[in-house]
Structure formats: structure tokens, C-alpha cells
Amino acid sequence: MPLVTRDAAAIAAIEKLRFGPFAARSGNGRHLVADDGRRVIDFSASWGAASLGHGHPALVEAVGRAVATMPGASLLSLINEPAVALAEKLLSITPGGGDRRVWFGHSGSDANETVVRAVEAATGKRRVIAFVGAYHGGTALSMSVSGHTAQTHSPPRAGLFLLPYPDPYRPHFPGAVGEAALAQLDYLLATVCPPSDTAAVIVEAIQADGGLLVPPPGFLPALAERCRLHGILLVCDEVKVGLGRTGLLHAFQAESLTPDLISFGKGLGGGLPLSAVVGPAAILDHRTAFAMQTLCGNPVSCSAGRAVLDTIAAEGLVENAAARGLELANGLRRLADRHEAIGDIRGRGLAVGVELVENRESRAPAGSLCQAVVYRSWELGLLLFYVGARSNVLEITPALTITTAEIEEGLAVLDLALQDASSGRVDAAAVAAYAGW
Ligand SMILES: Cc1ncc(COP(=O)(O)O)c(C=O)c1O
């Protein structure tokens, strides 16, 4: 029986974000083998989590060795070397001064949840500022400090203030892009969100699920400066765009920021469940037994994290992301010459968004076309997904190990899929069966 049929009868719908009947049996490098045996080039890397690609020998070796010789399965009450070593490594590669610590979890969600709980408990302040469009997680608290349009089923928490994230392609307000958000921040801090009761601002250096939005230069430093002036902690969520993806080790380094706290996830584990928070000891040591889960800091996931970070350094994957990212952007620009539906191409390195529009003048979002392109791409041999407040931005976040030839392979399929979808050759009813987000 096909996996799609078995999945429908076995796996909970509340856990699915599906764009088509996409089912894979195995993976190798930057390719997947679909359930029907087709070879598919992977431009998503499971939303960036499979940072080294599928079956990288360094990860296979590290995880295999760790499983075979596990010094327990938990960091809570028994110290293990892989966790301590990974924490030391993260401290050494992450900018920041003073006495700092590392917290380990399983997902971007629990990392952001822990950040919010810890900063509030340690500072005694109850307000948090985040951004419209941000996806910080799917657990109760991480979700309640998010501003993503797919999460309106759950209300924001009391004490949360959301600012508009600057969108240079679709400015929400008159005037310079980014100024409105800063002006709104100033207004809030001067009125109903007093700095004396505001624990943190949480922001992504590129807002990923909001549509791969790259803020204008100067916006993030201006935000950081306001935080510094008001004694508010600046938290950077690097879960999707961090650890090499943007062609810099940290996405926030594009603007020379030094956040107070940083959350990592997805690519850190290379596909295994692993997240981390790096931040001041005054916050992360403020008391014991405060943010525990049994398997946090387990030696298998931490060994995977070490292998990922070592491989990023040994194989020059930050540089590869920068170089392949340029090729990807150039290739997408060539596609834009032929496809009117491509309204905007943006991002850094291998964190790239392609915004599809009905018309370049009106910039009307082409959500249905985007769904059809993603669906048709799979049929033709390319896996990618879409993001954005209007569900019209193709997200390209391949493994950091991707090659020039593989980028060309994926772009060739995308070219055909854009052609077929734009000329109505994709079965709309088949696409409509998948809700996406
Ligand atoms: C920026 C960002 N933060 C946090 C998360 C949540 O991570 P996870 O799904 O691993 O819990 C995501 C997931 O998409 C994300 O993109």
C-alpha cells in the first residue's frame, strides 16, 4: 500500500503541513527517493533541519558511535561528555561577552519557550516584544509569542506586543521601510509597554516563515540599540537561518549584532532532535530544575550537533552556502526573465525566498499559483515548500552541502514547474486537496 494511504489512516492531521502527496522512502546527499522510486532533488532539507544533507558520513559515524556507547540518555542528573563538549563548542563560536551558559532542548519551539520563561523569571519583567509574521514554535508558550498567520487558532499571550517586521517588497506603512516598526516600538515603550516591565525583544535576522523577509540595512542595529538603551534583552531566533545557512555562521552577523540570547534548532542536529539556547549565566543559571525535559542534552543528539558543527568547519560549508547561494540567486534571476510570476527574489546564502505575484505592477500575491508550483515541482522531481503571510513565497533552504550541479538540477525543474503551473497544466483539484498554510 502506498505510504500516502497508510499515513492518512495512521498519522494525526494536527501534526501535518502538507503541500501534496509527498512521501519519501530514503535519502542520500541532497536527493530523496520518493515512495514510487523517483529521485527527487531536495531544495528544502526538511525546512533546513537536514543541514548536512541525508546520510552524511560524519553524522552517521557520530550518531552510530554515540548510540552504541551511550553514557545514559539524559543530562538532567548525570553529566555526559558530548553535551559538555557541544556546549563548549557553541560558546566558542557564538559572539557575546561575560559569563554565559548553554541550555539544550529538542526543537526550536522548546528553545524559544525556555528563553521566554527564563528571561521573565530572571528579570522579573512580564512583557515581551516580537514581530508579526514570526513563527517561534508550536508549543503553547513559543506559539503565544509568535505572530504567524497560520497560528491565529491560538491567541497571543498577555504581555506580548507585536511589531510589524519590515518588508522591503511590500512596505506596510508610508515612509522608510523599518522606520514604522521602530516608531511603533518607541511609542509602545513610552506608553503601555514600559521598559521597566519589558523582559525581551525576540527577532529573526531574516524572518523565515513570514516570507524570507530581509530587513533593510540598519534596522536590526537600531533595534539592538533601543534594547541596550532601555535595558531590554535582545533575543535572536537563529533556528532556521542560523549556523551557516546565510553564508555567515550566524545570520545576525550580517549586521554585526551581538544578541544577549540566541536560540538554535533545526540544522544544529542535522536532522536529529536538538536545540540550544546560548545566553548570560545570570539568566540561564538563575535557578536549578527550571526548564527540564528528560532527554534534553542526550548524548546521541549532542554528538550529532558536534558532528554538524565540526563538518561545517571542516568542509567550509559557510563558504559553500555563500558561493552556492550566489549561483542560486543568479539562476533564479534568469528564471525571472522568463517567468512574469516571479515578483521578488530575496534572502542570503542558502536562505532564499521567491515571491510569486499575479502581476509585477500590482504585486497581487499569487497564492494558488505558488501551491501549484510546489505540487508540480514534486511531480517533476524537486522538493520545496512555501511560506509567507500570503502563502505565496517559495522557500529554498537546501542542505549546506549542495553542489553547483544540484542547484542547476533543481532550477531546471523549477523552470518547468513554473511553466506548467502558469499555463494551467496542473490539476487544480489535486492541489486543492492539500491545505498548506
Ligand atoms: C525561526 C523559527 N523558530 C522556531 C521554530 C520552531 O522550531 P521547531 O519546529 O523545530 O520546534 C521554527 C520552525 O519553523 C522557526 O522557523
Tab-separated table of C-alpha atoms and ligand atoms in Angstrom:
chain	number	residue	atom	x	y	z
A	1	MET	CA	0.000	0.000	0.000
A	2	PRO	CA	1.401	3.498	-0.813
A	3	LEU	CA	2.769	5.449	2.145
A	4	VAL	CA	0.282	8.262	1.455
A	5	THR	CA	-2.655	5.927	2.125
A	6	ARG	CA	-1.092	4.455	5.268
A	7	ASP	CA	-0.194	7.951	6.516
A	8	ALA	CA	-3.776	9.185	6.106
A	9	ALA	CA	-5.068	6.347	8.273
A	10	ALA	CA	-2.341	6.478	10.908
A	11	ILE	CA	-0.873	9.940	11.480
A	12	ALA	CA	-2.728	12.810	13.129
A	13	ALA	CA	-3.816	15.637	10.873
A	14	ILE	CA	-2.963	18.194	13.577
A	15	GLU	CA	0.686	17.286	13.004
A	16	LYS	CA	0.672	17.773	9.248
A	17	LEU	CA	1.548	20.660	6.975
A	18	ARG	CA	1.124	19.092	3.589
A	19	PHE	CA	1.534	20.575	0.112
A	20	GLY	CA	0.978	17.432	-1.916
A	21	PRO	CA	1.231	13.632	-1.757
A	22	PHE	CA	4.916	13.854	-0.931
A	23	ALA	CA	6.307	10.625	0.535
A	24	ALA	CA	9.943	9.525	0.622
A	25	ARG	CA	11.498	6.140	1.311
A	26	SER	CA	15.114	7.204	1.704
A	27	GLY	CA	17.587	9.969	1.185
A	28	ASN	CA	21.162	10.311	0.029
A	29	GLY	CA	23.075	13.595	-0.029
A	30	ARG	CA	20.761	16.228	-1.476
A	31	HIS	CA	18.412	13.687	-3.052
A	32	LEU	CA	15.403	11.780	-1.817
A	33	VAL	CA	13.919	8.603	-3.189
A	34	ALA	CA	10.175	9.074	-3.463
A	35	ASP	CA	7.771	6.324	-2.431
A	36	ASP	CA	7.253	5.491	-6.108
A	37	GLY	CA	11.011	5.153	-6.672
A	38	ARG	CA	11.639	8.535	-8.361
A	39	ARG	CA	14.788	10.501	-7.486
A	40	VAL	CA	13.935	13.976	-6.197
A	41	ILE	CA	16.332	16.868	-5.597
A	42	ASP	CA	15.712	18.343	-2.135
A	43	PHE	CA	15.592	22.160	-2.015
A	44	SER	CA	14.098	22.184	1.495
A	45	ALA	CA	16.285	19.894	3.606
A	46	SER	CA	13.225	19.367	5.812
A	47	TRP	CA	12.785	23.092	6.428
A	48	GLY	CA	16.544	23.451	6.872
A	49	ALA	CA	16.923	20.730	9.506
A	50	ALA	CA	18.930	18.297	7.354
A	51	SER	CA	21.770	20.804	7.232
A	52	LEU	CA	24.412	18.330	6.017
A	53	GLY	CA	22.028	16.575	3.631
A	54	HIS	CA	20.883	12.993	4.018
A	55	GLY	CA	23.224	10.301	5.337
A	56	HIS	CA	26.351	12.436	5.683
A	57	PRO	CA	29.144	10.043	6.777
A	58	ALA	CA	30.239	12.294	9.664
A	59	LEU	CA	26.735	12.278	11.113
A	60	VAL	CA	26.266	8.550	10.548
A	61	GLU	CA	29.547	7.813	12.298
A	62	ALA	CA	28.971	10.165	15.251
A	63	VAL	CA	25.403	9.060	15.891
A	64	GLY	CA	26.184	5.374	15.459
A	65	ARG	CA	29.066	5.572	17.901
A	66	ALA	CA	27.008	7.559	20.412
A	67	VAL	CA	24.082	5.112	20.322
A	68	ALA	CA	26.416	2.160	20.743
A	69	THR	CA	28.179	3.576	23.788
A	70	MET	CA	25.549	5.849	25.365
A	71	PRO	CA	26.583	7.187	28.770
A	72	GLY	CA	22.945	7.300	29.827
A	73	ALA	CA	20.229	9.082	27.903
A	74	SER	CA	19.770	12.292	29.844
A	75	LEU	CA	21.730	15.288	31.040
A	76	LEU	CA	19.444	16.034	33.967
A	77	SER	CA	21.152	14.104	36.709
A	78	LEU	CA	24.169	12.552	35.018
A	79	ILE	CA	26.785	14.613	33.174
A	80	ASN	CA	27.770	13.355	29.726
A	81	GLU	CA	30.796	14.388	27.670
A	82	PRO	CA	29.062	15.003	24.295
A	83	ALA	CA	26.721	17.562	25.895
A	84	VAL	CA	29.503	19.391	27.723
A	85	ALA	CA	31.688	19.369	24.614
A	86	LEU	CA	28.871	20.706	22.427
A	87	ALA	CA	28.110	23.446	24.952
A	88	GLU	CA	31.782	24.448	24.995
A	89	LYS	CA	31.809	24.487	21.204
A	90	LEU	CA	28.675	26.633	20.991
A	91	LEU	CA	30.117	29.096	23.491
A	92	SER	CA	33.316	29.331	21.466
A	93	ILE	CA	31.581	30.018	18.124
A	94	THR	CA	28.873	32.369	19.364
A	95	PRO	CA	29.687	36.033	19.941
A	96	GLY	CA	28.890	37.508	23.337
A	97	GLY	CA	30.675	38.663	26.415
A	98	GLY	CA	30.664	37.810	30.087
A	99	ASP	CA	29.781	34.592	31.781
A	100	ARG	CA	27.493	32.554	29.512
A	101	ARG	CA	25.787	29.174	29.584
A	102	VAL	CA	24.075	26.805	27.174
A	103	TRP	CA	20.672	25.136	27.551
A	104	PHE	CA	19.788	22.120	25.389
A	105	GLY	CA	16.395	21.052	24.093
A	106	HIS	CA	14.844	19.114	21.238
A	107	SER	CA	13.325	21.727	18.941
A	108	GLY	CA	13.241	25.381	18.072
A	109	SER	CA	9.948	25.542	19.931
A	110	ASP	CA	11.286	24.389	23.277
A	111	ALA	CA	14.351	26.626	22.892
A	112	ASN	CA	12.216	29.731	22.398
A	113	GLU	CA	9.823	28.634	25.122
A	114	THR	CA	12.727	28.321	27.526
A	115	VAL	CA	14.122	31.706	26.509
A	116	VAL	CA	10.854	33.447	27.285
A	117	ARG	CA	10.313	31.629	30.596
A	118	ALA	CA	13.903	32.180	31.682
A	119	VAL	CA	14.157	35.875	30.809
A	120	GLU	CA	10.879	36.622	32.524
A	121	ALA	CA	11.733	34.647	35.635
A	122	ALA	CA	15.273	36.022	35.891
A	123	THR	CA	14.388	39.649	35.244
A	124	GLY	CA	11.004	39.674	36.963
A	125	LYS	CA	9.607	41.510	33.909
A	126	ARG	CA	6.411	40.282	32.233
A	127	ARG	CA	6.268	41.857	28.795
A	128	VAL	CA	7.823	40.576	25.575
A	129	ILE	CA	8.030	42.153	22.136
A	130	ALA	CA	8.012	40.070	18.956
A	131	PHE	CA	7.054	40.550	15.306
A	132	VAL	CA	4.011	39.954	13.145
A	133	GLY	CA	4.811	37.058	10.797
A	134	ALA	CA	7.281	35.373	13.154
A	135	TYR	CA	6.993	31.643	13.769
A	136	HIS	CA	8.828	30.902	17.018
A	137	GLY	CA	7.345	27.476	17.635
A	138	GLY	CA	4.413	25.168	18.133
A	139	THR	CA	4.369	24.702	21.918
A	140	ALA	CA	1.963	26.770	23.981
A	141	LEU	CA	4.380	29.483	25.034
A	142	SER	CA	6.565	29.644	21.912
A	143	MET	CA	3.375	29.870	19.860
A	144	SER	CA	1.918	32.550	22.091
A	145	VAL	CA	4.900	34.840	21.442
A	146	SER	CA	4.685	34.215	17.695
A	147	GLY	CA	2.874	36.339	15.147
A	148	HIS	CA	2.444	33.925	12.297
A	149	THR	CA	-0.766	33.983	10.276
A	150	ALA	CA	-1.033	30.181	10.496
A	151	GLN	CA	-1.285	30.399	14.286
A	152	THR	CA	-4.340	32.591	14.691
A	153	HIS	CA	-6.093	29.494	16.102
A	154	SER	CA	-4.288	30.253	19.371
A	155	PRO	CA	-4.416	33.743	20.870
A	156	PRO	CA	-1.243	35.599	21.799
A	157	ARG	CA	-0.329	35.631	25.462
A	158	ALA	CA	-0.966	38.523	27.797
A	159	GLY	CA	2.034	40.844	27.850
A	160	LEU	CA	3.001	40.249	24.199
A	161	PHE	CA	3.354	43.185	21.827
A	162	LEU	CA	3.836	42.530	18.124
A	163	LEU	CA	5.647	44.946	15.820
A	164	PRO	CA	5.431	44.867	12.014
A	165	TYR	CA	8.502	43.162	10.542
A	166	PRO	CA	9.971	45.360	7.791
A	167	ASP	CA	9.091	44.084	4.334
A	168	PRO	CA	11.009	45.995	1.656
A	169	TYR	CA	8.957	44.419	-1.185
A	170	ARG	CA	5.606	45.195	0.449
A	171	PRO	CA	6.075	48.119	2.829
A	172	HIS	CA	3.178	48.100	5.293
A	173	PHE	CA	3.406	51.773	6.170
A	174	PRO	CA	4.415	55.014	4.460
A	175	GLY	CA	7.986	56.243	4.840
A	176	ALA	CA	11.277	54.418	5.014
A	177	VAL	CA	10.971	50.648	5.444
A	178	GLY	CA	11.678	49.706	9.036
A	179	GLU	CA	11.069	53.179	10.436
A	180	ALA	CA	7.423	52.415	11.186
A	181	ALA	CA	8.365	49.401	13.289
A	182	LEU	CA	10.938	51.427	15.197
A	183	ALA	CA	8.486	54.297	15.686
A	184	GLN	CA	5.870	51.859	16.944
A	185	LEU	CA	8.424	50.356	19.313
A	186	ASP	CA	9.284	53.807	20.665
A	187	TYR	CA	5.599	54.571	21.115
A	188	LEU	CA	4.914	51.313	22.956
A	189	LEU	CA	7.927	51.715	25.227
A	190	ALA	CA	6.827	55.257	26.041
A	191	THR	CA	3.265	54.177	26.837
A	192	VAL	CA	1.800	50.723	27.536
A	193	CYS	CA	4.945	48.576	27.329
A	194	PRO	CA	7.269	50.253	29.830
A	195	PRO	CA	10.922	49.118	29.620
A	196	SER	CA	10.849	48.579	33.373
A	197	ASP	CA	8.476	45.669	32.754
A	198	THR	CA	9.740	44.514	29.333
A	199	ALA	CA	11.987	41.486	29.507
A	200	ALA	CA	12.983	40.935	25.870
A	201	VAL	CA	12.590	41.592	22.178
A	202	ILE	CA	12.690	38.404	20.128
A	203	VAL	CA	13.552	38.727	16.450
A	204	GLU	CA	14.843	36.771	13.448
A	205	ALA	CA	17.636	38.342	11.390
A	206	ILE	CA	15.720	37.096	8.339
A	207	GLN	CA	12.058	36.395	9.053
A	208	ALA	CA	11.781	32.921	7.599
A	209	ASP	CA	8.228	31.612	7.810
A	210	GLY	CA	6.922	35.155	7.437
A	211	GLY	CA	8.218	35.063	3.851
A	212	LEU	CA	12.027	35.110	3.956
A	213	LEU	CA	11.913	38.822	4.718
A	214	VAL	CA	15.282	40.560	4.822
A	215	PRO	CA	15.066	43.795	6.814
A	216	PRO	CA	16.702	46.899	5.369
A	217	PRO	CA	20.294	47.560	6.462
A	218	GLY	CA	20.414	49.366	9.776
A	219	PHE	CA	17.093	48.098	11.091
A	220	LEU	CA	18.466	45.383	13.356
A	221	PRO	CA	21.275	47.571	14.784
A	222	ALA	CA	18.692	50.292	15.511
A	223	LEU	CA	16.537	47.717	17.282
A	224	ALA	CA	19.545	46.456	19.236
A	225	GLU	CA	20.486	49.986	20.242
A	226	ARG	CA	16.994	50.653	21.597
A	227	CYS	CA	17.166	47.414	23.600
A	228	ARG	CA	20.523	48.447	25.024
A	229	LEU	CA	19.296	51.939	25.924
A	230	HIS	CA	16.212	50.582	27.687
A	231	GLY	CA	17.836	47.600	29.383
A	232	ILE	CA	15.763	45.099	27.381
A	233	LEU	CA	17.318	41.773	26.354
A	234	LEU	CA	17.698	41.151	22.619
A	235	VAL	CA	16.955	37.560	21.615
A	236	CYS	CA	17.852	36.332	18.117
A	237	ASP	CA	15.964	33.289	16.886
A	238	GLU	CA	18.518	31.579	14.620
A	239	VAL	CA	16.554	28.338	14.440
A	240	LYS	CA	16.007	28.364	10.686
A	241	VAL	CA	18.554	30.771	9.240
A	242	GLY	CA	21.470	30.242	11.640
A	243	LEU	CA	24.609	28.086	11.600
A	244	GLY	CA	25.947	28.750	8.139
A	245	ARG	CA	22.770	28.938	6.097
A	246	THR	CA	23.086	32.625	5.180
A	247	GLY	CA	26.748	32.339	4.152
A	248	LEU	CA	27.719	33.626	7.597
A	249	LEU	CA	27.989	31.409	10.635
A	250	HIS	CA	25.214	33.423	12.290
A	251	ALA	CA	22.524	35.228	10.304
A	252	PHE	CA	22.677	38.212	12.684
A	253	GLN	CA	26.343	38.772	11.758
A	254	ALA	CA	25.191	40.401	8.510
A	255	GLU	CA	24.514	43.420	10.714
A	256	SER	CA	27.274	42.930	13.313
A	257	LEU	CA	24.798	42.379	16.121
A	258	THR	CA	25.653	40.738	19.403
A	259	PRO	CA	22.353	39.468	20.799
A	260	ASP	CA	22.006	38.750	24.514
A	261	LEU	CA	20.436	35.360	23.895
A	262	ILE	CA	20.407	33.141	20.817
A	263	SER	CA	18.184	30.169	20.090
A	264	PHE	CA	19.369	27.418	17.740
A	265	GLY	CA	17.486	24.414	16.403
A	266	LYS	CA	16.760	22.640	13.125
A	267	GLY	CA	20.169	22.459	11.387
A	268	LEU	CA	22.078	22.149	14.674
A	269	GLY	CA	21.086	18.485	14.950
A	270	GLY	CA	21.436	17.812	11.229
A	271	GLY	CA	18.082	16.021	11.387
A	272	LEU	CA	18.197	14.746	14.945
A	273	PRO	CA	16.100	16.486	17.603
A	274	LEU	CA	18.375	19.117	19.111
A	275	SER	CA	18.090	22.765	20.057
A	276	ALA	CA	20.115	25.118	22.189
A	277	VAL	CA	19.962	28.487	23.859
A	278	VAL	CA	23.133	30.465	24.463
A	279	GLY	CA	22.860	33.335	26.909
A	280	PRO	CA	24.048	35.035	30.088
A	281	ALA	CA	24.632	32.880	33.161
A	282	ALA	CA	22.530	35.374	35.106
A	283	ILE	CA	19.527	34.226	33.035
A	284	LEU	CA	20.275	30.563	32.336
A	285	ASP	CA	21.675	29.828	35.815
A	286	HIS	CA	19.072	31.855	37.677
A	287	ARG	CA	17.901	28.698	39.451
A	288	THR	CA	18.093	24.936	39.007
A	289	ALA	CA	15.432	22.482	37.847
A	290	PHE	CA	13.533	25.208	35.994
A	291	ALA	CA	13.437	24.096	32.323
A	292	MET	CA	13.963	20.333	32.240
A	293	GLN	CA	12.945	17.548	29.899
A	294	THR	CA	14.366	14.077	30.418
A	295	LEU	CA	16.029	13.720	27.028
A	296	CYS	CA	17.452	17.254	26.840
A	297	GLY	CA	21.195	17.128	26.257
A	298	ASN	CA	21.089	13.418	25.464
A	299	PRO	CA	24.458	12.190	24.190
A	300	VAL	CA	23.146	10.999	20.816
A	301	SER	CA	21.666	14.328	19.757
A	302	CYS	CA	24.629	16.216	21.224
A	303	SER	CA	27.056	14.015	19.298
A	304	ALA	CA	25.076	14.819	16.170
A	305	GLY	CA	25.387	18.527	16.997
A	306	ARG	CA	29.144	18.228	17.386
A	307	ALA	CA	29.402	16.394	14.071
A	308	VAL	CA	27.336	19.103	12.369
A	309	LEU	CA	29.446	21.970	13.723
A	310	ASP	CA	32.733	20.148	13.017
A	311	THR	CA	31.619	19.315	9.479
A	312	ILE	CA	30.508	22.895	8.812
A	313	ALA	CA	34.060	23.977	9.710
A	314	ALA	CA	35.947	21.071	8.090
A	315	GLU	CA	34.088	21.218	4.771
A	316	GLY	CA	33.874	25.014	4.554
A	317	LEU	CA	30.086	24.887	4.490
A	318	VAL	CA	29.612	28.519	5.470
A	319	GLU	CA	31.638	29.469	2.399
A	320	ASN	CA	29.773	26.881	0.332
A	321	ALA	CA	26.444	28.374	1.398
A	322	ALA	CA	27.658	31.829	0.337
A	323	ALA	CA	29.007	30.664	-3.037
A	324	ARG	CA	26.128	28.311	-3.907
A	325	GLY	CA	23.692	30.973	-2.693
A	326	LEU	CA	25.046	33.395	-5.294
A	327	GLU	CA	24.635	30.767	-8.013
A	328	LEU	CA	21.116	30.063	-6.819
A	329	ALA	CA	20.188	33.746	-6.823
A	330	ASN	CA	21.687	34.233	-10.297
A	331	GLY	CA	19.828	31.193	-11.607
A	332	LEU	CA	16.567	32.452	-10.111
A	333	ARG	CA	17.123	35.828	-11.773
A	334	ARG	CA	17.460	34.023	-15.105
A	335	LEU	CA	14.136	32.300	-14.383
A	336	ALA	CA	12.607	35.677	-13.547
A	337	ASP	CA	13.470	36.853	-17.077
A	338	ARG	CA	11.156	34.150	-18.412
A	339	HIS	CA	8.513	33.962	-15.681
A	340	GLU	CA	6.465	37.095	-15.037
A	341	ALA	CA	5.081	35.471	-11.876
A	342	ILE	CA	8.401	35.932	-10.083
A	343	GLY	CA	7.928	39.239	-8.292
A	344	ASP	CA	10.848	39.210	-5.888
A	345	ILE	CA	13.917	37.097	-5.110
A	346	ARG	CA	15.462	37.685	-1.716
A	347	GLY	CA	17.474	36.168	1.076
A	348	ARG	CA	21.098	35.464	1.872
A	349	GLY	CA	23.183	32.429	1.007
A	350	LEU	CA	21.010	29.337	1.054
A	351	ALA	CA	18.053	31.017	2.775
A	352	VAL	CA	16.160	32.212	-0.273
A	353	GLY	CA	12.573	33.264	-0.925
A	354	VAL	CA	10.894	33.635	-4.309
A	355	GLU	CA	7.710	35.684	-4.067
A	356	LEU	CA	5.130	34.853	-6.727
A	357	VAL	CA	2.690	37.514	-7.897
A	358	GLU	CA	-0.273	37.773	-10.279
A	359	ASN	CA	1.298	40.796	-11.842
A	360	ARG	CA	4.543	42.673	-11.238
A	361	GLU	CA	2.809	46.065	-11.258
A	362	SER	CA	0.105	45.311	-8.712
A	363	ARG	CA	2.237	42.763	-6.805
A	364	ALA	CA	-1.003	40.905	-6.037
A	365	PRO	CA	0.062	37.708	-4.254
A	366	ALA	CA	-0.244	34.526	-6.345
A	367	GLY	CA	-1.056	32.012	-3.603
A	368	SER	CA	-2.801	29.422	-5.792
A	369	LEU	CA	-0.016	29.556	-8.359
A	370	CYS	CA	2.536	29.028	-5.595
A	371	GLN	CA	0.684	25.936	-4.386
A	372	ALA	CA	0.563	24.589	-7.946
A	373	VAL	CA	4.285	25.226	-8.475
A	374	VAL	CA	5.193	23.324	-5.303
A	375	TYR	CA	2.889	20.443	-6.251
A	376	ARG	CA	4.141	20.251	-9.839
A	377	SER	CA	7.784	20.517	-8.726
A	378	TRP	CA	7.366	17.325	-6.734
A	379	GLU	CA	5.819	15.566	-9.696
A	380	LEU	CA	8.770	16.644	-11.847
A	381	GLY	CA	11.453	15.798	-9.265
A	382	LEU	CA	12.047	18.771	-6.929
A	383	LEU	CA	11.002	19.170	-3.301
A	384	LEU	CA	10.392	22.642	-1.927
A	385	PHE	CA	7.694	24.306	0.172
A	386	TYR	CA	6.196	27.748	0.542
A	387	VAL	CA	5.941	30.315	3.349
A	388	GLY	CA	4.719	33.865	3.889
A	389	ALA	CA	1.731	35.695	5.310
A	390	ARG	CA	0.021	35.306	1.914
A	391	SER	CA	1.313	31.765	1.222
A	392	ASN	CA	2.999	32.903	-1.971
A	393	VAL	CA	6.734	32.675	-1.262
A	394	LEU	CA	8.688	29.626	-2.410
A	395	GLU	CA	11.230	28.783	0.279
A	396	ILE	CA	14.607	27.402	-0.819
A	397	THR	CA	16.729	26.133	2.078
A	398	PRO	CA	18.746	23.186	0.744
A	399	ALA	CA	21.460	21.338	2.636
A	400	LEU	CA	24.615	23.422	3.146
A	401	THR	CA	26.493	20.721	1.230
A	402	ILE	CA	24.631	21.326	-2.040
A	403	THR	CA	26.708	21.494	-5.227
A	404	THR	CA	26.567	23.724	-8.302
A	405	ALA	CA	25.238	20.855	-10.421
A	406	GLU	CA	22.470	20.140	-7.921
A	407	ILE	CA	21.418	23.783	-7.877
A	408	GLU	CA	21.189	23.689	-11.666
A	409	GLU	CA	19.218	20.437	-11.482
A	410	GLY	CA	16.666	21.954	-9.089
A	411	LEU	CA	16.383	25.193	-11.055
A	412	ALA	CA	15.706	23.273	-14.274
A	413	VAL	CA	12.785	21.503	-12.601
A	414	LEU	CA	11.514	24.741	-11.082
A	415	ASP	CA	11.583	26.314	-14.554
A	416	LEU	CA	9.322	23.557	-15.913
A	417	ALA	CA	7.039	23.644	-12.881
A	418	LEU	CA	6.588	27.431	-13.208
A	419	GLN	CA	5.806	26.960	-16.886
A	420	ASP	CA	3.248	24.214	-16.272
A	421	ALA	CA	1.602	25.946	-13.326
A	422	SER	CA	1.382	29.327	-15.101
A	423	SER	CA	-0.190	27.773	-18.167
A	424	GLY	CA	-2.818	25.895	-16.145
A	425	ARG	CA	-1.354	22.431	-16.754
A	426	VAL	CA	-1.565	21.464	-13.068
A	427	ASP	CA	-4.729	19.775	-11.811
A	428	ALA	CA	-6.256	22.417	-9.501
A	429	ALA	CA	-8.475	19.878	-7.721
A	430	ALA	CA	-5.488	17.704	-6.856
A	431	VAL	CA	-3.635	20.704	-5.423
A	432	ALA	CA	-6.695	21.937	-3.530
A	433	ALA	CA	-6.783	18.685	-1.551
A	434	TYR	CA	-3.720	19.939	0.331
A	435	ALA	CA	-4.328	22.843	2.644
A	436	GLY	CA	-0.753	24.027	3.085
A	437	TRP	CA	-0.666	27.082	5.309
B	1	LIG	C1	12.547	30.776	13.205
B	1	LIG	C2	11.956	29.558	13.818
B	1	LIG	N1	11.944	29.432	15.146
B	1	LIG	C3	11.434	28.356	15.747
B	1	LIG	C4	10.867	27.342	15.015
B	1	LIG	C5	10.301	26.139	15.704
B	1	LIG	O1	11.163	25.076	15.517
B	1	LIG	P1	10.653	23.560	15.686
B	1	LIG	O2	9.615	23.339	14.641
B	1	LIG	O3	11.881	22.753	15.492
B	1	LIG	O4	10.119	23.424	17.049
B	1	LIG	C6	10.848	27.429	13.630
B	1	LIG	C7	10.222	26.359	12.819
B	1	LIG	O5	9.856	26.547	11.687
B	1	LIG	C8	11.409	28.558	13.002
B	1	LIG	O6	11.429	28.695	11.674
